[in-house]
Coordinates of C-alpha atoms in Angstrom, one line a residue:
Chain A
M15 CA 197.2 -74.9 129.4
N16 CA 193.6 -73.7 129.5
R17 CA 193.9 -73.5 133.2
I18 CA 196.8 -71.0 132.9
Y19 CA 194.7 -68.8 130.7
Q20 CA 191.8 -68.9 133.2
I21 CA 194.2 -68.0 136.0
T22 CA 195.5 -65.0 134.0
F23 CA 191.9 -63.9 133.4
V24 CA 191.1 -64.2 137.1
I25 CA 194.2 -62.1 138.0
F26 CA 193.1 -59.4 135.6
I27 CA 189.6 -59.3 137.0
A28 CA 191.0 -59.3 140.6
I29 CA 193.4 -56.3 139.8
L30 CA 190.6 -54.3 138.2
A31 CA 188.1 -55.1 140.9
L32 CA 190.4 -54.2 143.7
W33 CA 191.1 -50.9 142.0
Q34 CA 187.5 -50.0 140.9
L35 CA 185.3 -51.4 143.6
P36 CA 186.6 -49.3 146.5
W37 CA 186.4 -46.2 144.3
G38 CA 182.9 -47.1 143.1
Y39 CA 181.8 -47.7 146.7
R40 CA 183.1 -44.3 147.8
F41 CA 181.7 -42.6 144.8
V42 CA 178.2 -44.1 145.2
F43 CA 178.0 -43.7 149.0
K44 CA 180.0 -40.5 149.1
K45 CA 182.1 -41.7 152.0
Q46 CA 184.4 -38.8 152.8
T47 CA 187.7 -39.7 154.3
Q48 CA 188.4 -36.1 155.5
T49 CA 186.2 -33.8 157.5
T50 CA 185.4 -30.5 155.9
L51 CA 186.9 -27.9 158.2
P52 CA 186.2 -24.1 158.2
F53 CA 188.9 -21.6 157.2
M54 CA 190.2 -20.7 160.7
L55 CA 192.6 -18.0 161.7
F56 CA 194.1 -17.2 165.1
S57 CA 193.0 -13.9 166.4
P58 CA 195.5 -11.4 167.9
V59 CA 192.6 -9.8 169.7
S60 CA 190.8 -12.7 171.4
H61 CA 193.7 -15.2 171.2
E62 CA 191.3 -17.8 169.8
F63 CA 190.7 -19.5 166.5
S64 CA 188.0 -17.7 164.6
Y65 CA 186.1 -18.5 161.5
Y66 CA 183.0 -17.8 159.3
E67 CA 180.2 -20.3 159.1
K68 CA 176.8 -20.4 157.3
D69 CA 173.7 -20.6 159.4
D70 CA 170.4 -22.3 158.5
Q71 CA 169.3 -19.2 156.5
N72 CA 172.6 -19.3 154.6
N73 CA 173.9 -16.1 156.3
L74 CA 177.5 -15.8 157.2
I75 CA 178.1 -15.6 160.9
G76 CA 181.5 -15.4 162.8
K77 CA 182.4 -17.9 165.4
D78 CA 185.3 -18.9 167.5
L79 CA 186.4 -22.0 169.3
A80 CA 185.5 -20.5 172.7
G81 CA 181.9 -20.6 171.6
R82 CA 181.4 -16.9 170.9
T83 CA 179.4 -15.7 167.9
Y84 CA 180.0 -12.5 165.9
T85 CA 178.4 -10.5 163.2
S86 CA 180.5 -10.0 160.0
N87 CA 181.6 -6.6 161.2
E88 CA 182.6 -7.9 164.6
L89 CA 184.6 -10.7 163.1
D90 CA 186.5 -8.2 160.9
S91 CA 187.5 -6.6 164.2
V92 CA 188.5 -9.9 165.8
L93 CA 190.7 -10.7 162.8
P94 CA 191.9 -7.1 161.9
L95 CA 195.1 -8.1 160.2
F96 CA 193.3 -10.4 157.8
Y97 CA 190.2 -8.1 157.1
Y98 CA 192.2 -4.8 157.4
R99 CA 190.9 -3.5 154.0
Q100 CA 187.3 -4.1 155.1
L101 CA 188.0 -2.2 158.4
A102 CA 189.9 0.6 156.6
D103 CA 187.0 1.0 154.2
R104 CA 184.7 1.5 157.2
H105 CA 187.3 3.7 158.9
A106 CA 187.3 1.2 161.7
L107 CA 190.9 0.0 161.6
P108 CA 192.5 0.7 165.0
D109 CA 195.8 2.5 165.3
T110 CA 197.2 -0.1 167.6
I111 CA 196.5 -3.8 167.7
A112 CA 197.5 -5.9 170.7
G113 CA 199.4 -2.9 172.0
E114 CA 201.5 -2.4 168.8
A115 CA 201.2 0.5 166.4
M116 CA 199.8 -0.9 163.2
P117 CA 199.7 1.4 160.2
I118 CA 198.3 -0.2 157.0
S119 CA 201.8 -0.2 155.4
K120 CA 203.1 -2.4 158.3
I121 CA 200.2 -4.8 157.9
K122 CA 200.7 -5.0 154.1
K123 CA 204.4 -5.6 154.5
G124 CA 204.0 -8.3 157.2
R125 CA 201.4 -10.4 155.5
F126 CA 202.3 -13.6 153.7
I127 CA 201.0 -17.0 152.8
F128 CA 203.3 -20.0 152.7
R129 CA 202.1 -23.4 151.3
S130 CA 203.7 -26.7 150.7
S131 CA 202.2 -30.0 149.7
P132 CA 203.8 -33.5 149.7
D133 CA 203.2 -33.5 145.9
D134 CA 205.6 -30.6 145.6
I135 CA 208.3 -32.6 147.4
N136 CA 207.8 -36.2 146.3
G137 CA 206.5 -35.5 142.7
P138 CA 208.7 -36.2 139.7
I139 CA 210.9 -33.3 138.7
T140 CA 213.2 -32.4 135.8
P141 CA 216.5 -31.8 137.5
L142 CA 217.4 -28.6 135.7
Y143 CA 217.3 -25.2 137.6
M144 CA 217.3 -21.6 136.6
L145 CA 219.4 -19.0 138.5
L146 CA 218.1 -15.4 138.0
E147 CA 220.3 -12.4 138.2
S148 CA 219.5 -11.0 141.6
E149 CA 220.4 -7.4 140.8
P150 CA 219.3 -6.9 137.2
K151 CA 220.3 -3.8 135.3
R152 CA 216.7 -2.9 134.6
L153 CA 213.9 -2.9 137.2
D154 CA 212.3 -6.2 136.2
F155 CA 213.8 -9.6 136.5
S156 CA 214.4 -11.6 133.3
F157 CA 214.9 -15.3 132.7
P158 CA 218.5 -16.5 132.4
T159 CA 219.9 -17.9 129.2
D160 CA 221.2 -21.0 130.9
F161 CA 220.2 -23.7 133.3
F162 CA 222.3 -25.6 135.8
R163 CA 222.3 -29.2 136.9
C164 CA 223.7 -30.6 140.1
T165 CA 226.4 -33.2 139.7
N166 CA 228.6 -35.0 142.2
Q167 CA 231.4 -32.6 141.4
G168 CA 229.5 -29.3 141.5
L169 CA 227.2 -27.2 139.4
E170 CA 227.1 -27.5 135.7
F171 CA 225.6 -24.6 133.7
I172 CA 224.2 -25.4 130.2
D173 CA 223.7 -22.8 127.6
M174 CA 220.1 -23.0 126.4
K175 CA 220.7 -22.0 122.8
T176 CA 223.6 -24.3 122.1
N177 CA 223.1 -27.0 124.7
K178 CA 226.8 -26.8 125.5
I179 CA 228.2 -26.7 129.1
K180 CA 229.5 -23.3 130.2
K181 CA 232.8 -24.5 131.7
V182 CA 234.0 -21.1 133.1
K183 CA 230.7 -20.2 134.8
S184 CA 230.3 -23.8 136.1
E185 CA 233.8 -23.8 137.6
H186 CA 233.3 -20.3 139.2
F187 CA 230.1 -21.2 140.9
T188 CA 231.3 -24.6 142.0
Q189 CA 234.5 -23.1 143.5
T190 CA 232.6 -20.3 145.3
L191 CA 230.3 -22.8 147.0
K192 CA 233.3 -25.0 147.8
A193 CA 235.1 -22.0 149.4
M194 CA 232.1 -21.6 151.7
G195 CA 232.5 -25.2 152.8
C196 CA 229.9 -26.8 150.6
Q197 CA 230.4 -30.5 149.9
F198 CA 228.9 -31.8 146.7
P199 CA 226.6 -33.2 145.6
I200 CA 223.8 -30.8 146.5
I201 CA 221.0 -33.1 147.9
K202 CA 218.1 -30.5 148.2
L203 CA 217.6 -27.1 146.7
H204 CA 214.7 -24.7 146.3
S205 CA 214.1 -21.3 144.7
N206 CA 211.3 -19.3 143.2
P207 CA 212.2 -19.0 139.5
S208 CA 209.5 -16.4 138.8
V209 CA 210.3 -13.0 137.2
R210 CA 207.2 -11.4 138.7
K211 CA 208.6 -10.7 142.2
A212 CA 209.9 -7.8 144.1
Y213 CA 213.4 -9.2 144.9
D214 CA 215.3 -12.4 144.6
N215 CA 216.7 -14.6 147.3
G216 CA 218.3 -17.1 144.9
Y217 CA 218.6 -20.7 146.0
L218 CA 218.6 -22.4 149.4
M219 CA 220.8 -25.5 149.1
V220 CA 221.5 -28.5 151.3
D221 CA 224.9 -30.2 150.7
S222 CA 225.8 -33.8 151.2
R223 CA 226.6 -33.1 154.9
H224 CA 223.2 -31.6 155.4
Q225 CA 224.6 -28.1 155.8
L226 CA 222.7 -25.1 154.5
F227 CA 223.8 -22.5 151.9
Q228 CA 222.3 -19.6 150.0
L229 CA 223.4 -19.1 146.4
K230 CA 222.6 -16.0 144.4
M231 CA 223.9 -14.5 141.2
T232 CA 224.8 -10.8 141.6
H233 CA 226.1 -9.0 138.5
G234 CA 226.9 -12.3 136.9
E235 CA 229.1 -13.4 139.9
A236 CA 228.3 -16.2 142.4
D237 CA 227.1 -14.7 145.7
C238 CA 227.1 -17.5 148.3
Q239 CA 226.8 -17.6 152.1
A240 CA 226.8 -20.5 154.6
L241 CA 223.8 -20.4 156.9
I242 CA 224.2 -21.1 160.5
L243 CA 222.3 -24.1 161.9
P244 CA 222.0 -24.9 165.6
K245 CA 224.6 -27.3 166.8
G246 CA 223.7 -30.9 165.8
V247 CA 220.9 -29.9 163.5
E248 CA 221.1 -31.4 160.0
A249 CA 219.1 -29.6 157.3
N250 CA 216.7 -31.8 155.3
Q251 CA 214.1 -29.8 153.2
V252 CA 214.4 -26.2 152.3
F253 CA 211.8 -23.6 151.1
I254 CA 212.9 -20.2 149.9
T255 CA 210.7 -17.2 150.8
E256 CA 210.6 -13.8 149.2
Y257 CA 208.1 -11.9 151.3
A258 CA 207.6 -8.1 151.4
S259 CA 208.9 -7.9 154.9
H260 CA 212.4 -9.1 153.8
K261 CA 212.6 -10.7 157.3
S262 CA 213.2 -14.3 156.2
L263 CA 215.3 -16.2 153.7
G264 CA 213.1 -19.2 154.0
F265 CA 212.1 -22.2 156.0
V266 CA 214.1 -25.4 156.7
T267 CA 213.2 -28.7 158.3
D268 CA 215.7 -30.9 159.9
M269 CA 216.1 -34.7 159.9
S270 CA 213.7 -35.0 162.8
H271 CA 211.2 -32.8 161.0
K272 CA 211.6 -29.8 163.3
M273 CA 210.9 -26.6 161.4
Y274 CA 213.0 -23.4 161.5
L275 CA 212.8 -20.0 160.0
I276 CA 216.0 -18.6 158.5
D277 CA 216.5 -15.0 159.5
A278 CA 217.5 -12.9 156.4
A279 CA 219.6 -10.3 158.4
T280 CA 221.8 -12.7 160.3
G281 CA 221.6 -16.0 158.4
T282 CA 220.7 -17.8 161.6
T283 CA 217.7 -20.1 162.2
H284 CA 214.9 -19.7 164.7
S285 CA 213.0 -22.7 165.9
I286 CA 209.2 -22.6 165.2
D287 CA 207.2 -23.9 168.1
I288 CA 205.3 -26.7 166.4
P289 CA 205.9 -30.4 167.2
G290 CA 207.0 -31.3 163.7
F291 CA 206.4 -31.0 160.0
D292 CA 207.3 -33.7 157.6
P293 CA 207.0 -32.1 154.1
T294 CA 206.9 -35.6 152.4
I295 CA 203.7 -36.6 154.0
Q296 CA 202.1 -33.4 155.4
D297 CA 200.5 -30.4 153.8
I298 CA 201.2 -27.0 155.4
M299 CA 199.7 -23.6 155.1
I300 CA 201.0 -20.6 157.1
I301 CA 199.0 -17.4 157.0
G302 CA 201.2 -14.8 158.6
N303 CA 200.8 -11.2 159.6
P304 CA 203.0 -8.8 161.8
L305 CA 201.5 -10.3 165.0
I306 CA 200.3 -13.8 164.5
W307 CA 200.9 -16.8 162.3
T308 CA 198.1 -19.3 161.8
V309 CA 199.6 -22.6 160.8
R310 CA 197.6 -25.5 159.4
I311 CA 199.2 -28.9 159.0
Q312 CA 197.2 -31.7 157.4
D313 CA 198.0 -35.4 156.9
S314 CA 196.0 -38.6 156.5
M315 CA 195.5 -38.8 160.3
S316 CA 194.6 -35.3 161.3
T317 CA 194.4 -31.6 160.7
T318 CA 196.1 -29.4 163.3
Y319 CA 195.8 -25.6 163.6
Y320 CA 198.5 -23.7 165.5
G321 CA 198.4 -20.0 166.6
L322 CA 201.9 -18.7 166.9
D323 CA 203.5 -15.4 167.9
A324 CA 205.0 -13.7 164.8
H325 CA 207.9 -12.2 166.8
D326 CA 209.4 -15.3 168.5
Y327 CA 207.3 -18.1 167.0
H328 CA 206.1 -19.4 170.3
L329 CA 202.9 -21.3 170.5
Y330 CA 199.7 -19.7 171.8
K331 CA 197.2 -22.4 171.1
K332 CA 196.6 -25.5 169.0
K333 CA 193.6 -27.4 167.9
V334 CA 193.6 -31.0 166.5
Y335 CA 190.9 -32.4 164.3
P336 CA 191.3 -36.2 163.7
N337 CA 190.4 -37.2 160.2
K338 CA 187.9 -40.0 159.6
Q339 CA 189.8 -43.1 158.8
N340 CA 189.1 -44.8 155.5
S341 CA 188.2 -48.4 156.5
F342 CA 187.8 -49.6 152.8
I343 CA 191.3 -50.6 151.7
G344 CA 191.8 -50.9 148.0
L345 CA 194.3 -50.8 145.2
H346 CA 195.3 -47.3 144.0
F347 CA 197.7 -46.2 141.3
T348 CA 197.8 -42.4 142.0
S349 CA 198.1 -40.4 145.2
W350 CA 197.9 -36.8 146.3
K351 CA 201.2 -37.3 148.0
D352 CA 203.2 -37.6 144.7
G353 CA 202.7 -37.4 141.0
Y354 CA 203.8 -41.0 140.3
V355 CA 201.7 -43.8 139.0
R356 CA 202.6 -46.9 141.1
T357 CA 200.9 -49.8 142.8
R358 CA 199.8 -48.9 146.3
W359 CA 197.5 -50.4 149.0
N360 CA 195.6 -47.9 151.1
Chain B
M22 CA 201.6 -82.5 112.5
I23 CA 203.7 -80.0 110.5
N24 CA 206.5 -78.3 112.4
I25 CA 205.6 -74.7 113.0
Q26 CA 208.9 -73.4 111.6
Y27 CA 207.7 -74.4 108.1
M28 CA 204.5 -72.5 108.7
I29 CA 205.9 -69.2 109.9
R30 CA 206.6 -67.8 106.4
P31 CA 203.2 -68.8 104.9
L32 CA 201.4 -67.5 108.0
F33 CA 203.4 -64.2 107.9
Y34 CA 202.6 -63.9 104.2
K35 CA 198.9 -64.4 105.1
E36 CA 199.1 -61.7 107.7
W37 CA 201.0 -59.4 105.4
M38 CA 198.2 -59.8 102.7
K39 CA 195.6 -58.9 105.3
T40 CA 197.4 -55.9 107.0
R41 CA 199.6 -54.4 104.3
W42 CA 197.2 -51.5 103.4
F43 CA 196.5 -50.8 107.0
L44 CA 200.2 -50.8 107.8
L45 CA 200.9 -48.4 105.1
L46 CA 198.2 -46.0 106.3
T47 CA 199.4 -46.4 110.0
F48 CA 203.0 -45.7 109.0
I49 CA 201.9 -42.6 107.1
V50 CA 199.8 -41.3 109.9
L51 CA 202.3 -42.1 112.7
V52 CA 205.2 -40.7 110.8
G53 CA 203.1 -37.7 109.7
V54 CA 201.8 -36.8 113.1
S55 CA 205.2 -37.3 114.8
S56 CA 206.9 -35.2 112.1
Y57 CA 204.2 -32.5 112.5
A58 CA 204.7 -32.4 116.3
M59 CA 208.4 -31.9 115.6
M60 CA 207.7 -29.2 113.0
V61 CA 205.6 -27.4 115.6
F62 CA 208.6 -27.6 117.9
Q63 CA 211.0 -26.2 115.2
H64 CA 208.5 -23.5 114.3
A65 CA 208.2 -22.4 117.9
V66 CA 212.1 -22.3 118.2
S67 CA 212.3 -20.1 115.1
R68 CA 209.6 -17.8 116.3
K69 CA 210.3 -17.5 120.0
G70 CA 213.8 -18.7 120.3
M71 CA 215.2 -21.8 121.9
E72 CA 215.6 -20.2 125.4
H73 CA 211.9 -19.3 125.6
L74 CA 210.8 -22.8 124.6
L75 CA 213.1 -24.6 127.0
I76 CA 212.0 -22.3 129.9
M77 CA 208.4 -23.1 129.1
M78 CA 209.2 -26.8 128.9
L79 CA 210.9 -26.6 132.3
M80 CA 208.3 -24.5 134.1
R81 CA 205.1 -25.9 132.6
K82 CA 206.3 -29.4 132.2
A83 CA 205.5 -29.2 128.5
T84 CA 206.6 -32.3 126.5
L85 CA 206.0 -31.4 122.8
V86 CA 204.6 -34.9 122.1
H87 CA 201.0 -34.6 123.2
L88 CA 199.7 -34.9 119.6
V89 CA 200.8 -38.6 119.6
K90 CA 198.9 -39.5 122.8
Y91 CA 195.9 -41.5 121.5
L92 CA 197.5 -42.7 118.2
P93 CA 199.2 -45.9 119.5
I94 CA 195.9 -47.0 121.0
G95 CA 194.1 -46.4 117.7
V96 CA 196.8 -48.2 115.8
G97 CA 196.7 -51.2 118.2
L98 CA 193.0 -51.4 118.0
G99 CA 192.9 -51.1 114.2
M100 CA 195.7 -53.7 113.8
A101 CA 193.7 -56.3 115.8
I102 CA 190.5 -55.6 113.9
V103 CA 192.3 -55.8 110.5
Q104 CA 194.0 -59.0 111.5
F105 CA 191.3 -61.0 113.2
V106 CA 187.9 -59.7 112.0
P107 CA 188.4 -61.4 108.6
E108 CA 189.4 -64.6 110.4
M109 CA 186.1 -64.7 112.2
H110 CA 183.9 -63.2 109.5
K111 CA 185.1 -65.4 106.7
K112 CA 185.3 -68.4 109.0
C113 CA 189.0 -68.7 108.3
L114 CA 189.7 -69.5 111.9
K115 CA 187.6 -72.6 111.6
L116 CA 189.7 -73.7 108.6
T117 CA 192.9 -72.9 110.5
L118 CA 191.7 -75.3 113.2
H119 CA 191.8 -78.1 110.7
L120 CA 195.3 -77.4 109.5
P121 CA 197.8 -80.1 110.4
F122 CA 199.6 -78.0 113.1
V123 CA 199.0 -76.8 116.6
I124 CA 196.4 -74.0 116.6
S125 CA 197.9 -72.3 119.7
K126 CA 201.2 -71.9 117.7
S127 CA 199.5 -70.5 114.7
I128 CA 197.7 -67.9 116.9
G129 CA 201.1 -67.2 118.4
V130 CA 202.6 -66.5 115.0
M131 CA 199.7 -64.2 114.1
L132 CA 200.1 -62.2 117.3
A133 CA 203.8 -62.1 116.8
W134 CA 203.3 -60.6 113.4
G135 CA 201.0 -57.9 114.9
T136 CA 203.5 -57.2 117.7
L137 CA 206.4 -56.9 115.3
M138 CA 204.5 -54.6 113.0
L139 CA 203.4 -52.4 115.9
T140 CA 206.9 -52.3 117.2
L141 CA 208.2 -51.1 113.8
C142 CA 205.4 -48.5 113.5
F143 CA 206.0 -47.1 117.1
A144 CA 209.8 -47.2 116.6
S145 CA 209.5 -45.1 113.5
S146 CA 207.4 -42.5 115.3
F147 CA 209.8 -42.6 118.3
L148 CA 212.9 -42.2 116.2
I149 CA 211.5 -39.1 114.5
I150 CA 210.8 -37.5 117.9
F151 CA 214.1 -38.7 119.5
G152 CA 216.2 -37.7 116.4
T153 CA 214.7 -34.2 116.4
L154 CA 215.0 -33.5 120.1
Y155 CA 218.3 -35.3 120.8
G156 CA 220.5 -32.4 119.6
P157 CA 218.9 -29.3 120.9
L158 CA 217.6 -30.5 124.3
P159 CA 219.6 -31.2 127.4
S160 CA 219.3 -34.9 128.4
E161 CA 216.9 -34.0 131.3
L162 CA 214.4 -32.3 129.0
L163 CA 214.7 -35.0 126.4
A164 CA 213.9 -37.6 129.1
Q165 CA 211.0 -35.4 130.2
S166 CA 209.4 -35.7 126.7
I167 CA 210.3 -39.4 126.2
S168 CA 209.0 -40.4 129.6
T169 CA 205.5 -39.3 128.7
L170 CA 205.7 -41.1 125.4
Y171 CA 206.4 -44.7 126.4
P172 CA 203.2 -45.4 128.4
W173 CA 201.2 -44.4 125.3
Y174 CA 203.1 -46.9 123.2
A175 CA 202.6 -49.5 125.9
A176 CA 198.8 -48.7 125.8
G177 CA 199.0 -49.4 122.0
F178 CA 200.2 -52.9 122.6
F179 CA 197.7 -53.5 125.4
A180 CA 194.9 -52.3 123.1
Y181 CA 196.1 -54.6 120.4
F182 CA 196.1 -57.8 122.6
M183 CA 192.8 -57.0 124.2
T184 CA 191.1 -56.2 120.9
S185 CA 192.5 -59.4 119.5
A186 CA 191.1 -61.4 122.4
T187 CA 187.7 -59.7 122.0
V188 CA 187.5 -60.3 118.3
L189 CA 188.5 -64.0 118.6
E190 CA 186.1 -64.6 121.5
P191 CA 183.1 -66.6 120.3
T192 CA 180.7 -65.7 123.1
W193 CA 179.1 -62.3 123.8
G194 CA 179.3 -62.6 127.6
W195 CA 183.1 -62.9 127.5
R196 CA 183.3 -60.3 124.7
I197 CA 181.6 -57.8 127.0
G198 CA 183.9 -58.7 129.8
Y199 CA 187.0 -58.2 127.6
V200 CA 185.6 -54.8 126.5
L201 CA 185.3 -53.8 130.1
I202 CA 188.8 -55.0 130.9
T203 CA 190.1 -53.1 127.8
A204 CA 188.5 -49.8 128.9
L205 CA 189.7 -50.0 132.5
G206 CA 193.1 -51.3 131.5
L207 CA 193.6 -48.5 129.1
R208 CA 192.7 -46.1 131.8
I209 CA 195.7 -47.3 133.8
F210 CA 198.0 -46.4 131.0
L211 CA 196.5 -42.9 130.7
L212 CA 196.3 -42.0 134.4
S213 CA 198.9 -39.2 134.2
D214 CA 200.4 -37.1 131.4
Q215 CA 203.0 -35.7 133.9
P216 CA 206.6 -36.3 132.8
F217 CA 208.3 -39.3 134.7
A218 CA 204.9 -40.3 136.2
Y219 CA 205.3 -43.9 135.0
T220 CA 209.0 -44.2 136.1
H221 CA 208.0 -46.7 138.9
F222 CA 205.4 -48.5 136.9
T223 CA 207.3 -50.0 134.0
W224 CA 207.3 -53.6 135.2
E225 CA 203.6 -53.4 136.0
M226 CA 202.9 -52.1 132.5
I227 CA 204.9 -55.0 131.0
G228 CA 203.0 -57.4 133.3
L229 CA 199.6 -56.1 132.1
I230 CA 200.6 -56.4 128.5
I231 CA 201.8 -60.0 129.0
L232 CA 198.6 -60.9 130.8
A233 CA 196.5 -59.3 128.0
S234 CA 198.5 -61.3 125.4
T235 CA 197.4 -64.6 126.9
L236 CA 193.7 -63.9 126.6
S237 CA 193.6 -64.5 122.8
W238 CA 194.6 -68.2 123.4
Q239 CA 191.7 -68.5 125.9
S240 CA 189.3 -67.2 123.3
V241 CA 190.5 -69.6 120.6
H242 CA 190.3 -72.5 123.1
R243 CA 186.7 -71.7 123.8
F244 CA 186.1 -71.4 120.0
K245 CA 187.8 -74.8 119.5
V246 CA 185.7 -76.6 122.1
G247 CA 182.5 -75.2 120.5
H248 CA 181.3 -72.3 122.7
Q249 CA 179.4 -70.0 120.4
D250 CA 176.5 -67.6 120.7

């Protein structure tokens, strides 16, 4: 019997050692598993990735991947759509950039930042959703007085005050989606439930056949449209966008991790010229302006930068930085890829 | 040897005599803090309205039960001290070793008493929270609050078994080892406050508690064979 107790003690020690020793080793010896990369943007002027770096005297100097160096003022001119306020302050903002007229209003309208992390996708969620009134009577948006949940039969709206199901509203929204060809259950959906925004695009939803729909509430009524995917493409993950340009409804990835932009005017999708983006394991940041998108995709293996044309999303250039691999395998309970506590070896 | 079934009642009575005041205090504190947390919820509803509160719960992943977080650990720790420190201090364990029944079984009965009392205390706290939130919250938001609560109760059981093993342990070397295991083990139960974070870790938590529960027997075995600092 004593042997059994000794074995349990050894198991305990083994679990804690496998958990704490790799962590302690990394903590003490500061072994970084990921290279620190500069904040790089693709220039519409030089068509090269450009960035700031500190020199030996701690001064900021501009650089690009072609090996050129710039002063701060020069780098502002190399990245005029990112540092446009700095240029405008010095009255150095050009009228045209890359042959295109570029007033400040156009720059402001065309700028956006899109981010997604695996934690957003894989993390635990409470499956209740708020649908805002897209055309409120007053200027500002306000939070609704009900949530909805997705069931196998449709949408179910619940009154917040009474915790009772709103049968009429639930039926109305379910039937409207069904009329557009939606087949329940909804498997993925995304919205921006903030009231501090200029306009509302409602929800992007993926149904059980991986088809794509947009749902809004306009004057209390369901406002739904089926979005057109290229033939054979099955939607997987969706991301709503509500940018000042009003050009896009959002982004969608398909089952083979190809990424598309959804055009707000036509409801069609445009392929983005990057090899793939898997939101469940990769982190993405897109810094967009009217001429260029700089896309950064990170995962455990590498960090890749893409410079894309903002009109047709074709690729100008890409740069891959492999990450240093962690050779010290250990037991972990948490991960940056999801918010769950679970046993994992990596 | 006397059959253990005849000894359960006297042993439970002994444990009751040792722990009754602590249990009363624990019950008052647990019920009081749980009730206070729910009064805060009801006060917020009356001031800001149910809609506002539910939106905050959904958007900020608020759970309304954070006040309870460290209480189960404190209760587990206290229970083990109240139960086993007198045994060691007054040399009662030595006397128990000379009683005409198996020592491992009497330790089992003592731990069973502690486990049962902790279960009752935690259940009373849980029922107050569940009873208050069950009506007004949709099932998803109720689950959000409850899902953060149960790892804390599990941590309470873990703290109880580990502290019991530490107190019963006759040698300082092993005691220090147990304290280290307790600290690191408790860290596992408190890694995340996010709702549903421990959904995929329930069996592992149960496993850790079962492992911890066996260590007390090991301590008593060492005591029995004469290890002592």
